XYZ file of C-alpha atoms in Angstrom:
756
model
C 0.000 0.000 0.000
C 1.453 3.363 -1.041
C 0.534 5.739 1.760
C 2.640 8.742 0.877
C 2.974 8.454 -2.889
C 0.737 9.799 -5.572
C -1.837 7.259 -6.677
C -2.437 6.163 -10.216
C -5.709 4.894 -11.623
C -5.947 1.538 -13.304
C -9.005 2.541 -15.330
C -9.712 5.794 -17.151
C -13.335 5.702 -16.062
C -15.207 4.276 -13.077
C -18.305 2.278 -14.040
C -20.259 1.826 -10.801
C -22.215 -1.131 -12.153
C -19.011 -3.203 -12.335
C -17.329 -2.081 -9.096
C -17.239 -4.659 -6.286
C -18.247 -3.810 -2.679
C -15.400 -2.934 -0.281
C -14.920 -1.577 3.223
C -13.260 1.502 4.613
C -12.937 1.025 8.355
C -16.499 0.625 9.691
C -18.106 1.642 6.382
C -19.318 -0.873 3.787
C -19.268 0.674 0.329
C -21.551 -0.807 -2.365
C -20.828 1.140 -5.559
C -23.481 -0.455 -7.756
C -26.186 0.519 -5.245
C -24.558 3.883 -4.457
C -24.962 2.862 -0.823
C -22.792 3.356 2.270
C -23.530 1.365 5.425
C -22.127 1.496 8.946
C -23.918 -0.769 11.431
C -27.615 -0.010 11.118
C -27.026 3.352 9.460
C -27.290 3.672 5.705
C -26.824 6.495 3.214
C -27.379 6.671 -0.557
C -25.179 9.120 -2.435
C -25.017 10.706 -5.860
C -23.241 8.749 -8.604
C -20.432 11.314 -8.788
C -19.848 11.140 -5.035
C -19.643 7.349 -5.190
C -17.262 7.461 -8.167
C -14.882 9.723 -6.253
C -15.060 7.490 -3.168
C -14.301 4.424 -5.294
C -11.321 6.178 -6.861
C -9.909 7.172 -3.485
C -10.856 3.902 -1.813
C -8.980 1.663 -4.261
C -5.780 2.409 -2.372
C -6.512 4.135 0.970
C -3.800 6.621 1.805
C -2.664 7.083 -1.796
C -2.903 10.627 -3.138
C -4.956 11.436 -6.232
C -4.713 14.820 -7.906
C -7.735 16.716 -9.146
C -6.759 15.786 -12.688
C -6.734 12.095 -11.691
C -10.246 12.399 -10.295
C -11.517 14.370 -13.282
C -10.099 11.747 -15.661
C -11.884 8.823 -14.071
C -14.984 10.416 -12.513
C -15.800 13.179 -14.988
C -14.387 11.310 -17.998
C -11.803 14.041 -18.512
C -14.411 16.751 -19.176
C -13.478 20.325 -18.333
C -15.031 21.048 -14.945
C -14.455 23.910 -12.554
C -13.098 23.766 -9.037
C -16.618 24.320 -7.730
C -17.772 20.936 -9.079
C -14.938 19.027 -7.434
C -15.304 21.017 -4.208
C -19.012 20.284 -4.035
C -18.510 16.525 -4.427
C -15.751 16.543 -1.818
C -17.981 18.418 0.588
C -20.836 15.916 0.126
C -18.457 12.986 0.529
C -16.950 14.394 3.721
C -20.424 15.047 5.105
C -21.710 11.509 4.566
C -18.525 9.897 5.915
C -18.692 12.100 8.992
C -22.322 11.033 9.545
C -21.561 7.331 9.238
C -18.076 7.034 10.693
C -17.422 10.202 12.708
C -13.636 10.712 12.377
C -12.831 7.084 11.566
C -12.805 7.674 7.807
C -11.806 11.100 6.501
C -10.898 12.820 3.237
C -7.696 14.823 3.544
C -6.853 17.718 1.215
C -3.197 18.246 0.414
C -3.011 21.829 -0.909
C -1.871 22.052 -4.551
C -1.392 18.264 -4.622
C -4.666 16.377 -4.289
C -6.756 14.220 -1.958
C -6.577 10.928 -0.097
C -8.877 8.865 2.081
C -7.578 8.033 5.555
C -8.785 5.278 7.892
C -7.704 5.686 11.526
C -5.614 2.881 13.019
C -7.914 2.628 16.022
C -10.838 1.813 13.754
C -8.844 -0.806 11.901
C -8.007 -2.564 15.191
C -11.630 -2.402 16.382
C -12.893 -3.960 13.170
C -10.258 -6.676 13.377
C -11.411 -7.728 16.878
C -15.098 -7.167 16.268
C -15.190 -4.324 18.771
C -16.262 -0.714 18.732
C -15.668 2.097 21.163
C -18.472 3.008 23.592
C -18.750 6.398 21.895
C -19.218 4.780 18.485
C -21.813 2.333 19.893
C -23.718 5.216 21.470
C -23.608 7.299 18.273
C -24.895 4.420 16.171
C -27.597 3.657 18.702
C -28.843 7.224 18.612
C -28.821 7.306 14.817
C -30.790 4.068 14.547
C -33.852 5.205 16.498
C -37.130 5.193 14.574
C -37.402 8.055 12.127
C -40.769 9.203 13.449
C -39.444 9.659 16.962
C -36.318 11.371 15.653
C -38.440 13.775 13.641
C -40.521 14.737 16.676
C -37.470 15.210 18.852
C -35.725 17.235 16.156
C -38.710 19.523 15.708
C -38.933 20.165 19.454
C -35.200 20.779 19.696
C -35.275 23.228 16.809
C -38.040 25.246 18.430
C -36.301 25.214 21.805
C -32.892 26.047 20.313
C -34.222 28.911 18.232
C -36.196 30.240 21.187
C -33.162 30.018 23.465
C -30.892 31.637 20.911
C -33.123 34.645 20.469
C -34.198 34.904 24.111
C -30.567 35.689 24.896
C -30.473 38.743 22.637
C -32.904 41.396 21.408
C -34.181 40.884 17.870
C -32.998 44.345 16.899
C -29.405 43.641 17.960
C -26.786 43.419 15.197
C -26.401 39.885 13.902
C -23.521 38.323 11.965
C -24.081 35.375 9.644
C -21.655 33.548 7.386
C -23.069 31.820 4.316
C -21.335 28.646 3.232
C -21.231 27.861 -0.502
C -24.480 26.345 -1.750
C -24.150 22.654 -2.490
C -25.512 21.889 -5.958
C -26.820 18.425 -6.699
C -26.191 16.544 -9.949
C -27.838 18.442 -12.794
C -27.512 21.897 -11.199
C -24.960 24.208 -12.807
C -22.467 25.179 -10.055
C -22.304 28.691 -11.523
C -26.079 28.998 -11.197
C -25.814 27.833 -7.576
C -23.009 30.307 -6.910
C -25.083 33.112 -8.379
C -28.088 32.134 -6.258
C -25.878 32.137 -3.167
C -24.686 35.646 -4.066
C -28.260 36.805 -4.608
C -29.483 35.411 -1.276
C -26.496 36.954 0.495
C -27.134 40.285 -1.169
C -30.811 40.315 -0.152
C -30.065 39.177 3.403
C -27.183 41.616 3.668
C -29.508 44.525 2.990
C -31.611 43.664 6.037
C -31.451 46.005 9.006
C -28.817 45.210 11.638
C -27.594 42.114 9.834
C -24.101 41.524 8.488
C -24.062 38.570 6.126
C -20.662 37.333 4.975
C -19.438 34.880 2.414
C -16.432 34.631 0.131
C -13.021 33.016 0.143
C -12.961 32.390 3.890
C -16.147 30.334 3.975
C -15.279 28.420 0.805
C -11.766 27.527 1.913
C -12.869 26.357 5.356
C -15.566 24.171 3.793
C -12.955 22.766 1.405
C -10.853 21.758 4.407
C -13.772 19.815 5.891
C -14.434 22.135 8.840
C -17.784 21.774 10.564
C -20.267 24.675 10.548
C -19.496 25.347 14.198
C -15.750 25.428 13.528
C -16.287 27.788 10.605
C -18.500 30.036 12.689
C -15.897 30.185 15.445
C -13.041 30.854 13.009
C -14.928 33.709 11.357
C -16.349 35.089 14.617
C -20.046 35.073 13.646
C -23.335 34.269 15.390
C -24.862 31.924 12.826
C -23.757 29.733 9.929
C -26.057 29.424 6.898
C -26.059 26.253 4.795
C -27.992 25.528 1.654
C -28.410 22.789 -0.940
C -30.192 23.120 -4.262
C -31.526 20.201 -6.288
C -33.981 19.732 -9.108
C -36.206 17.274 -10.874
C -38.483 17.378 -13.860
C -41.214 19.015 -11.782
C -39.506 21.122 -9.132
C -36.479 22.995 -7.871
C -35.769 22.472 -4.166
C -33.709 24.763 -1.939
C -32.942 23.317 1.499
C -31.661 25.897 3.971
C -30.630 25.772 7.625
C -28.951 27.850 10.312
C -26.411 26.556 12.814
C -25.438 28.437 15.973
C -21.691 29.026 16.022
C -21.622 28.943 19.811
C -22.579 25.260 20.166
C -23.082 23.834 16.672
C -26.821 23.299 17.216
C -29.160 23.595 14.232
C -31.572 26.382 15.130
C -33.679 26.509 11.968
C -34.223 24.628 8.736
C -36.674 24.772 5.890
C -37.177 23.170 2.505
C -38.470 25.501 -0.205
C -39.876 24.063 -3.419
C -40.698 25.792 -6.649
C -41.838 24.879 -10.106
C -38.957 25.288 -12.592
C -40.668 28.246 -14.265
C -40.858 30.215 -10.996
C -37.441 29.450 -9.500
C -36.555 33.148 -9.711
C -38.605 33.682 -6.552
C -36.622 31.193 -4.444
C -33.979 33.659 -3.171
C -36.623 36.123 -1.944
C -38.644 33.315 -0.348
C -35.549 31.915 1.367
C -34.668 35.343 2.735
C -38.210 35.989 3.973
C -38.430 32.589 5.661
C -35.129 33.100 7.477
C -36.023 36.606 8.644
C -39.388 35.405 9.924
C -37.704 32.575 11.822
C -35.331 35.070 13.422
C -38.173 37.403 14.333
C -36.894 40.136 12.055
C -38.988 42.301 9.792
C -38.566 41.616 6.072
C -36.872 44.338 4.087
C -39.763 46.580 2.970
C -37.848 47.549 -0.175
C -37.212 43.957 -1.278
C -38.601 43.325 -4.753
C -39.596 40.192 -6.577
C -37.711 39.690 -9.878
C -39.620 40.962 -12.886
C -37.903 38.699 -15.404
C -38.622 35.224 -16.663
C -37.187 32.188 -14.923
C -34.948 31.556 -17.940
C -33.487 35.061 -17.890
C -33.136 34.982 -14.121
C -31.220 31.712 -14.392
C -28.916 33.359 -16.932
C -28.480 36.333 -14.608
C -27.522 34.059 -11.689
C -25.090 32.125 -13.880
C -23.443 35.352 -15.012
C -23.073 36.589 -11.428
C -21.478 33.258 -10.568
C -19.039 33.800 -13.442
C -18.148 37.270 -12.163
C -17.418 35.862 -8.713
C -14.853 33.538 -10.285
C -12.895 36.537 -11.674
C -11.231 34.431 -14.404
C -10.625 36.133 -17.740
C -12.890 33.834 -19.752
C -15.485 33.908 -16.980
C -15.718 37.696 -17.030
C -15.964 37.798 -20.818
C -18.760 35.222 -20.746
C -20.584 37.201 -18.040
C -20.664 40.293 -20.247
C -22.144 38.329 -23.160
C -24.829 36.712 -20.980
C -25.841 39.898 -19.168
C -26.032 41.899 -22.391
C -28.661 39.431 -23.619
C -30.589 39.556 -20.337
C -30.594 43.361 -20.205
C -31.582 43.654 -23.884
C -34.723 41.653 -23.096
C -35.283 43.290 -19.700
C -34.158 46.944 -19.871
C -35.755 47.780 -16.506
C -34.218 44.869 -14.580
C -32.134 46.845 -12.050
C -30.095 43.891 -10.828
C -29.281 42.921 -14.407
C -28.151 46.467 -15.229
C -26.000 46.574 -12.089
C -24.513 43.179 -12.878
C -23.677 44.265 -16.429
C -22.145 47.467 -15.060
C -19.904 45.398 -12.799
C -18.976 43.016 -15.620
C -17.937 45.973 -17.789
C -15.982 47.548 -14.943
C -14.087 44.273 -14.449
C -13.704 43.646 -18.192
C -10.294 42.021 -18.789
C -8.201 43.933 -21.312
C -4.725 45.403 -21.657
C -5.897 47.876 -24.323
C -6.292 51.290 -22.657
C -8.826 52.502 -25.248
C -11.057 49.470 -24.680
C -10.683 49.866 -20.917
C -11.832 53.496 -21.087
C -14.796 52.552 -23.284
C -15.859 49.715 -20.976
C -15.631 51.920 -17.903
C -17.734 54.621 -19.517
C -20.335 51.972 -20.321
C -20.140 50.622 -16.777
C -20.842 54.044 -15.277
C -23.814 54.631 -17.588
C -25.299 51.246 -16.677
C -24.720 51.799 -12.962
C -26.542 55.133 -13.109
C -29.453 53.482 -14.952
C -29.625 50.780 -12.280
C -29.631 53.364 -9.473
C -32.455 55.277 -11.131
C -34.520 52.085 -10.872
C -33.188 50.924 -7.489
C -31.287 53.485 -5.362
C -30.229 50.660 -2.991
C -28.470 48.596 -5.665
C -25.171 47.797 -3.934
C -23.307 46.714 -7.074
C -24.397 49.884 -8.895
C -23.311 52.040 -5.941
C -19.917 50.317 -5.859
C -19.264 50.605 -9.594
C -20.298 54.259 -9.753
C -18.237 54.946 -6.630
C -15.169 53.600 -8.394
C -15.793 55.483 -11.651
C -17.140 58.933 -10.799
C -14.621 61.788 -10.831
C -15.734 63.806 -7.808
C -14.005 62.403 -4.688
C -16.792 63.351 -2.291
C -19.443 61.702 -4.445
C -17.293 58.594 -4.895
C -16.829 58.241 -1.154
C -20.521 58.895 -0.514
C -21.566 56.132 -2.940
C -19.164 53.577 -1.467
C -20.039 54.476 2.121
C -23.688 54.012 1.194
C -22.923 50.581 -0.290
C -21.179 49.407 2.902
C -23.986 50.825 5.059
C -26.620 48.905 3.088
C -24.586 45.681 2.935
C -21.873 45.659 5.632
C -21.019 42.012 4.940
C -19.757 42.696 1.407
C -15.944 42.471 1.602
C -15.604 43.809 -1.935
C -17.463 46.962 -0.897
C -15.012 47.580 1.946
C -12.073 46.866 -0.376
C -13.235 49.318 -3.026
C -14.013 51.947 -0.383
C -10.454 51.551 0.912
C -9.040 52.112 -2.586
C -10.927 55.396 -2.972
C -10.077 56.491 0.566
C -6.383 55.974 -0.152
C -6.685 58.032 -3.338
C -8.536 60.794 -1.436
C -6.072 60.991 1.474
C -6.006 63.160 3.560
C -9.738 63.751 3.089
C -10.823 60.143 2.566
C -11.969 59.314 6.085
C -10.984 56.485 8.399
C -9.064 54.177 6.081
C -7.895 51.977 8.950
C -11.442 51.283 10.124
C -12.269 50.259 6.557
C -9.294 47.873 6.547
C -10.354 46.431 9.897
C -13.873 45.777 8.624
C -12.628 44.142 5.419
C -10.458 41.688 7.349
C -13.292 40.935 9.792
C -15.712 40.172 6.954
C -13.429 37.961 4.832
C -10.006 37.385 6.440
C -8.915 34.730 3.937
C -9.725 36.812 0.865
C -6.205 37.562 -0.408
C -7.044 41.243 -0.878
C -7.498 41.447 2.908
C -3.848 40.518 3.373
C -2.650 43.965 2.287
C -4.518 45.675 5.137
C -1.617 45.411 7.568
C 0.644 47.274 5.094
C -1.696 50.251 5.257
C -1.745 50.134 9.053
C 2.055 50.395 9.142
C 2.055 53.340 6.740
C -0.218 55.130 9.231
C 2.147 54.233 12.060
C -0.257 51.784 13.712
C 1.923 48.716 14.247
C -0.439 47.353 16.922
C -3.317 47.263 14.424
C -1.057 45.699 11.774
C -0.248 42.851 14.166
C -3.886 42.444 15.167
C -4.913 42.110 11.517
C -2.268 39.442 10.892
C -3.311 37.543 14.033
C -6.932 37.663 12.841
C -5.873 36.045 9.563
C -3.883 33.382 11.426
C -6.906 32.571 13.613
C -9.165 32.124 10.574
C -6.655 30.349 8.309
C -7.835 27.245 6.513
C -4.334 25.886 5.824
C -0.925 25.873 7.448
C 0.675 27.691 4.448
C -1.729 30.604 4.999
C -0.774 30.754 8.671
C 2.923 30.564 7.832
C 2.600 33.406 5.328
C 0.909 35.621 7.921
C 3.699 34.749 10.369
C 6.222 35.767 7.698
C 4.545 39.156 7.411
C 4.744 39.502 11.206
C 8.455 38.704 11.046
C 8.871 41.484 8.495
C 7.156 43.900 10.869
C 9.952 43.072 13.322
C 12.531 44.078 10.692
C 13.877 40.540 10.200
C 14.049 40.759 6.416
C 16.228 37.685 5.858
C 13.850 35.476 7.843
C 10.912 36.966 5.933
C 12.536 36.014 2.621
C 13.343 32.516 3.873
C 9.795 31.887 5.113
C 8.276 33.186 1.885
C 10.558 30.960 -0.189
C 9.578 27.881 1.811
C 5.839 28.502 1.738
C 5.462 29.672 -1.889
C 4.960 26.206 -3.478
C 1.864 25.638 -1.305
C 0.148 28.943 -2.066
C -2.242 29.825 -4.876
C -1.338 32.510 -7.407
C -3.771 34.948 -5.755
C -2.314 34.226 -2.320
C 1.181 34.901 -3.630
C 0.147 38.084 -5.414
C -1.686 39.636 -2.471
C 0.095 37.923 0.387
C 3.697 38.849 -0.266
C 4.461 39.866 -3.854
C 4.810 43.615 -3.241
C 6.579 43.184 0.101
C 8.994 40.667 -1.409
C 9.920 42.909 -4.306
C 10.435 45.955 -2.107
C 12.498 43.959 0.403
C 14.827 42.735 -2.333
C 15.022 46.247 -3.793
C 15.918 47.651 -0.361
C 18.628 45.011 0.132
C 20.103 45.661 -3.315
C 19.238 42.171 -4.564
C 18.081 41.150 -8.049
C 14.320 41.334 -8.387
C 12.122 38.291 -8.764
C 10.505 37.797 -12.159
C 8.240 40.782 -12.784
C 4.585 40.407 -13.723
C 4.328 42.014 -17.163
C 0.649 42.626 -17.859
C 0.554 45.955 -19.655
C 2.910 47.053 -22.461
C 4.667 49.652 -20.274
C 5.292 47.275 -17.358
C 8.744 46.419 -18.691
C 9.609 50.153 -18.904
C 8.456 50.734 -15.315
C 10.405 47.681 -14.160
C 13.586 49.135 -15.631
C 13.049 52.333 -13.625
C 12.421 50.325 -10.481
C 15.703 48.511 -10.953
C 17.445 51.884 -10.841
C 18.126 51.905 -14.585
C 17.338 55.238 -16.215
C 16.224 54.911 -19.865
C 17.861 57.051 -22.516
C 15.923 59.832 -24.223
C 15.565 57.546 -27.244
C 14.012 54.874 -25.039
C 11.584 57.417 -23.559
C 10.575 58.328 -27.094
C 10.250 54.713 -28.183
C 7.884 54.112 -25.268
C 5.858 57.204 -26.155
C 6.890 58.924 -22.930
C 8.765 62.022 -24.056
C 7.528 65.601 -24.173
C 3.971 66.162 -22.987
C 3.343 62.400 -22.997
C 5.819 61.949 -20.127
C 3.105 63.115 -17.744
C 0.550 60.510 -18.791
C 1.163 58.116 -15.906
C 1.869 59.421 -12.415
C 3.857 56.416 -11.180
C 6.292 56.705 -14.107
C 6.804 60.398 -13.362
C 7.504 59.757 -9.662
C 10.032 57.010 -10.466
C 11.852 58.799 -13.287
C 12.087 62.362 -11.963
C 14.644 61.790 -9.153
C 16.732 59.674 -11.526
C 16.794 62.369 -14.219
C 18.035 64.881 -11.642
C 20.606 62.425 -10.279
C 22.037 61.949 -13.790
C 22.137 65.681 -14.491
C 19.363 65.475 -17.087
C 17.253 68.306 -15.647
C 17.148 70.009 -19.052
C 15.381 66.937 -20.425
C 12.905 66.975 -17.539
C 12.083 70.629 -18.099
C 11.663 70.071 -21.836
C 8.986 67.535 -20.903
C 7.524 70.057 -18.443
C 7.391 72.938 -20.909
C 5.750 70.726 -23.536
C 2.826 70.085 -21.181
C 2.490 73.017 -18.751
C 2.327 76.780 -19.206
C 2.736 77.218 -15.451
C 1.860 75.895 -12.015
C -1.907 76.211 -12.602
C -1.652 73.718 -15.457
C 0.482 71.532 -13.205
C -2.267 71.567 -10.543
C -4.915 70.659 -13.120
C -2.764 67.717 -14.279
C -2.469 66.383 -10.729
C -6.191 66.833 -10.118
C -6.934 65.010 -13.368
C -5.042 62.002 -12.060
C -7.307 62.069 -9.003
C -4.532 62.284 -6.398
C -3.365 65.930 -6.175
C -2.483 65.720 -2.476
C -0.127 62.851 -3.177
C 1.443 64.168 -6.392
C 1.879 67.916 -5.843
C 3.726 67.916 -2.486
C 5.941 65.072 -3.715
C 6.701 66.410 -7.212
C 6.938 70.186 -6.796
C 10.199 70.116 -4.753
C 11.888 68.138 -7.552
C 10.592 70.541 -10.196
C 11.890 73.420 -8.082
C 15.343 71.792 -7.873
C 15.466 71.306 -11.674
C 14.454 74.921 -12.219
C 17.033 76.218 -9.723
C 19.760 74.325 -11.568
C 18.822 76.003 -14.860
C 18.387 79.494 -13.410
C 14.591 79.550 -13.548
C 14.408 80.829 -9.967
C 11.016 82.530 -10.199
C 9.310 79.333 -11.331
C 11.224 77.391 -8.676
C 9.783 79.668 -5.965
C 6.271 79.070 -7.344
C 6.683 75.307 -7.013
C 8.106 75.644 -3.490
C 5.084 77.743 -2.515
C 2.820 75.126 -4.097
C 4.452 72.314 -2.111
C 4.181 74.379 1.086
C 0.469 75.067 0.494
C -0.421 71.392 -0.023
C 1.686 70.256 2.932
C -0.098 72.757 5.169
C -3.479 71.389 4.082
C -2.238 67.881 4.906
C -1.258 68.975 8.410
C -4.600 70.743 8.936
C -6.433 67.427 8.540
C -4.415 65.787 11.325
C -3.626 62.828 9.062
C -0.055 61.537 9.050
C 1.371 58.718 6.961
C 4.889 57.775 6.004
C 4.346 59.410 2.618
C 3.057 62.682 4.078
C 6.201 62.781 6.223
C 8.369 62.203 3.165
C 6.585 65.054 1.369
C 7.279 67.325 4.359
C 10.925 66.218 4.279
C 11.197 67.105 0.580
C 9.889 70.604 1.347
C 12.315 71.005 4.252
C 15.167 69.886 1.985
C 14.398 72.292 -0.859
C 13.964 75.159 1.653
C 17.162 74.234 3.554
C 15.105 74.015 6.754
C 17.489 71.831 8.762
C 15.598 71.753 12.119
C 12.398 70.560 10.400
C 14.314 67.999 8.345
C 15.936 66.535 11.473
C 12.615 66.309 13.320
C 10.931 64.570 10.365
C 13.753 62.070 9.851
C 13.491 61.066 13.508
C 9.776 60.317 12.997
C 10.115 58.190 9.865
C 11.002 54.819 11.501
C 7.797 55.040 13.563
C 5.889 54.812 10.276
C 7.701 51.775 8.890
C 10.408 53.631 6.949
C 12.282 52.108 5.257
C 12.098 48.472 6.370
C 8.327 47.969 6.215
C 7.409 49.923 3.097
C 5.260 47.798 0.820
C 5.925 49.232 -2.620
C 8.978 50.318 -4.540
C 9.476 54.029 -5.043
C 12.706 55.877 -5.826
C 11.428 58.913 -3.969
C 10.674 56.907 -0.827
C 14.287 55.740 -0.543
C 15.920 58.942 -1.770
C 17.235 59.851 1.679
C 19.179 56.575 1.883
C 20.695 56.705 -1.590
C 22.032 59.397 -3.898
C 18.890 61.445 -4.521
C 20.269 64.998 -5.047
C 17.314 66.628 -3.277
C 18.706 65.327 0.035
C 22.423 66.050 -0.494
C 22.606 68.559 2.382
C 20.126 66.854 4.715
C 21.833 63.483 4.407
C 25.095 64.799 5.903
C 23.606 66.440 8.991
C 24.991 64.691 12.126
C 21.506 64.329 13.634
C 20.244 62.722 10.426
C 23.237 60.406 10.183
C 22.518 59.277 13.756
C 19.202 57.920 12.418
C 20.437 56.634 9.064
C 23.658 54.874 10.113
C 21.948 52.192 12.281
C 19.399 51.630 9.509
C 22.164 51.181 6.921
C 24.000 48.788 9.258
C 20.837 46.744 9.758
C 20.228 46.559 6.006
C 23.837 45.450 5.455
C 23.501 42.666 8.056
C 20.229 41.484 6.545
C 21.742 41.485 3.067
C 24.692 39.393 4.273
C 22.325 36.890 5.911
C 20.234 36.637 2.754
C 23.310 35.965 0.628
C 24.556 33.377 3.131
C 21.199 31.598 2.913
C 21.307 31.648 -0.891
C 18.105 33.644 -1.145
């Protein structure tokens, strides 16, 4: 028996009719009957579930990859992860019911699955014995069904009454929705879309925060019980649902489990004719709210589209949730058809707006066109339904007025506080609107609370450090560790904690070791930016860059401290007025041009675009981030102008930088980047006392060891940025910089010694 190796299948397809019965610990498996038996307990499973069990049970302990299972159980057809996950979830559930922990399905991340039979069970079966606990469990399960039904009904009433007697019905309530289990014949994308629709309707109920997403899905995938999931995600209730169909009906079975004790506090089976299945989400929401003693949402509306179009809408929303390139393209096609037939279907318009906003393209012209379409559709949806969360989110991302953008996104999170995407998008706009964007750290805290295992949540601690809140950064990482579904996720969060301590070599080692067990999304959001900046800070070659857009390679060259020639700027379409087209390129290239004595080139670019500082202000406002760009760029423009004798214009830019820095300080908001902007102003004004005071503050805001993105300006004080030539040599400044340089040198030596 090969326990640790990867299994191989002797047959390309499992035909249940010709598979012989076998046992797994206390469980008798009869493939032809699709039946599992343990003592007097018996369960019948779907054909696909039985095929997977047969495949795994041929050699208990051997590992089968997803591709192995798809080859023999799905006949090699292209199926999504959701289909395999659903079957695994059903299989784990039935084995847990029949054999407790005696027979389990183990997931090996990025490798596959195997069935495990505990040694204790094997010994019991060999001697014809069973533990007292197993005997008691089987005895309880074998009582007459009528009696069990009566007892269950009484317990449900008592449990629900007890649960709500302990808290007022108007108190805030948190619920996590587990992925809907779809039976054979139900499109998993349709089920995913229905789950999203139910969550959206429930989430808009008063004083209710309804969560779902990566966290719930990953914990289900790992075989956690509803109670364990509820505890990990810190909620009151866990929602479960299964959808099945037949020729005459669609059935949605729903239940609630209390996270405190794992007791089922409510369940209901909702049936619908196939041609009226579009009403199931609203019925499921109403039934749950009534059971919880909560008033239904008075603004909830029944769908006004046919069951066929509603099914297409749900499928498209399931595609959007997947975020894959082909999935998003397909969602646009489907929703365009639905909206063409139903031009006043608000949810359809909002869904199409979102699909256009997320449209995958590297062509800037197409991106602009799709975003314009998305905003138009979102506004149409809001005219029909002012509480459309997706429409509020899309318009909040695409409007130009910062106050209106923030208002839309705040409204979306108020209506549906369990929508992690809403918190994420609000955080993006708040960062762009700093220092007037509001409480960005509270937004980050809420995002992590709602969906801690969503990879986007893993960047929240970086923002906390930039605001100087190391305690919050650690709390956010600990929250992710507590909710983690896998050991690699926990280890990655621990690596980020190590980086907060300044141990850069250990951070790089831990990331290297854990990378093979992480998904692409987990790598991208969990450490990619921090890894690249750490290597940049240590003067090490960068990891392979992600080249998505045509200019990525040009930006990467700048970030590796290589200044392109004027010919290369021209070849990339970035000379003259075009130089100012992308703010991040400007911020990277400007200090380098001054360092190389190419200020004449920089001012040629400037003169081609701006008649004066007013035009410069309009450019920064057009990029949407004037309070980030102007105080950071004007000191460099002033230095270039001083070098070429344009002193009057230099004074205008210094005054501009001073004005924007003063407005920053008036808000009471301080980040590492606002401090750097103040330092630039102090440097260009030769204000040594202010420069010294600012430099002493910088390490309290994560500079430079904990910065999370590469920026030549951010590290200018440490290297040969000419703006800081005088400041860098001040004894008080050197007293801060010398220990930092020594620490970086030690970390670099350790990294090289480890071969990282």
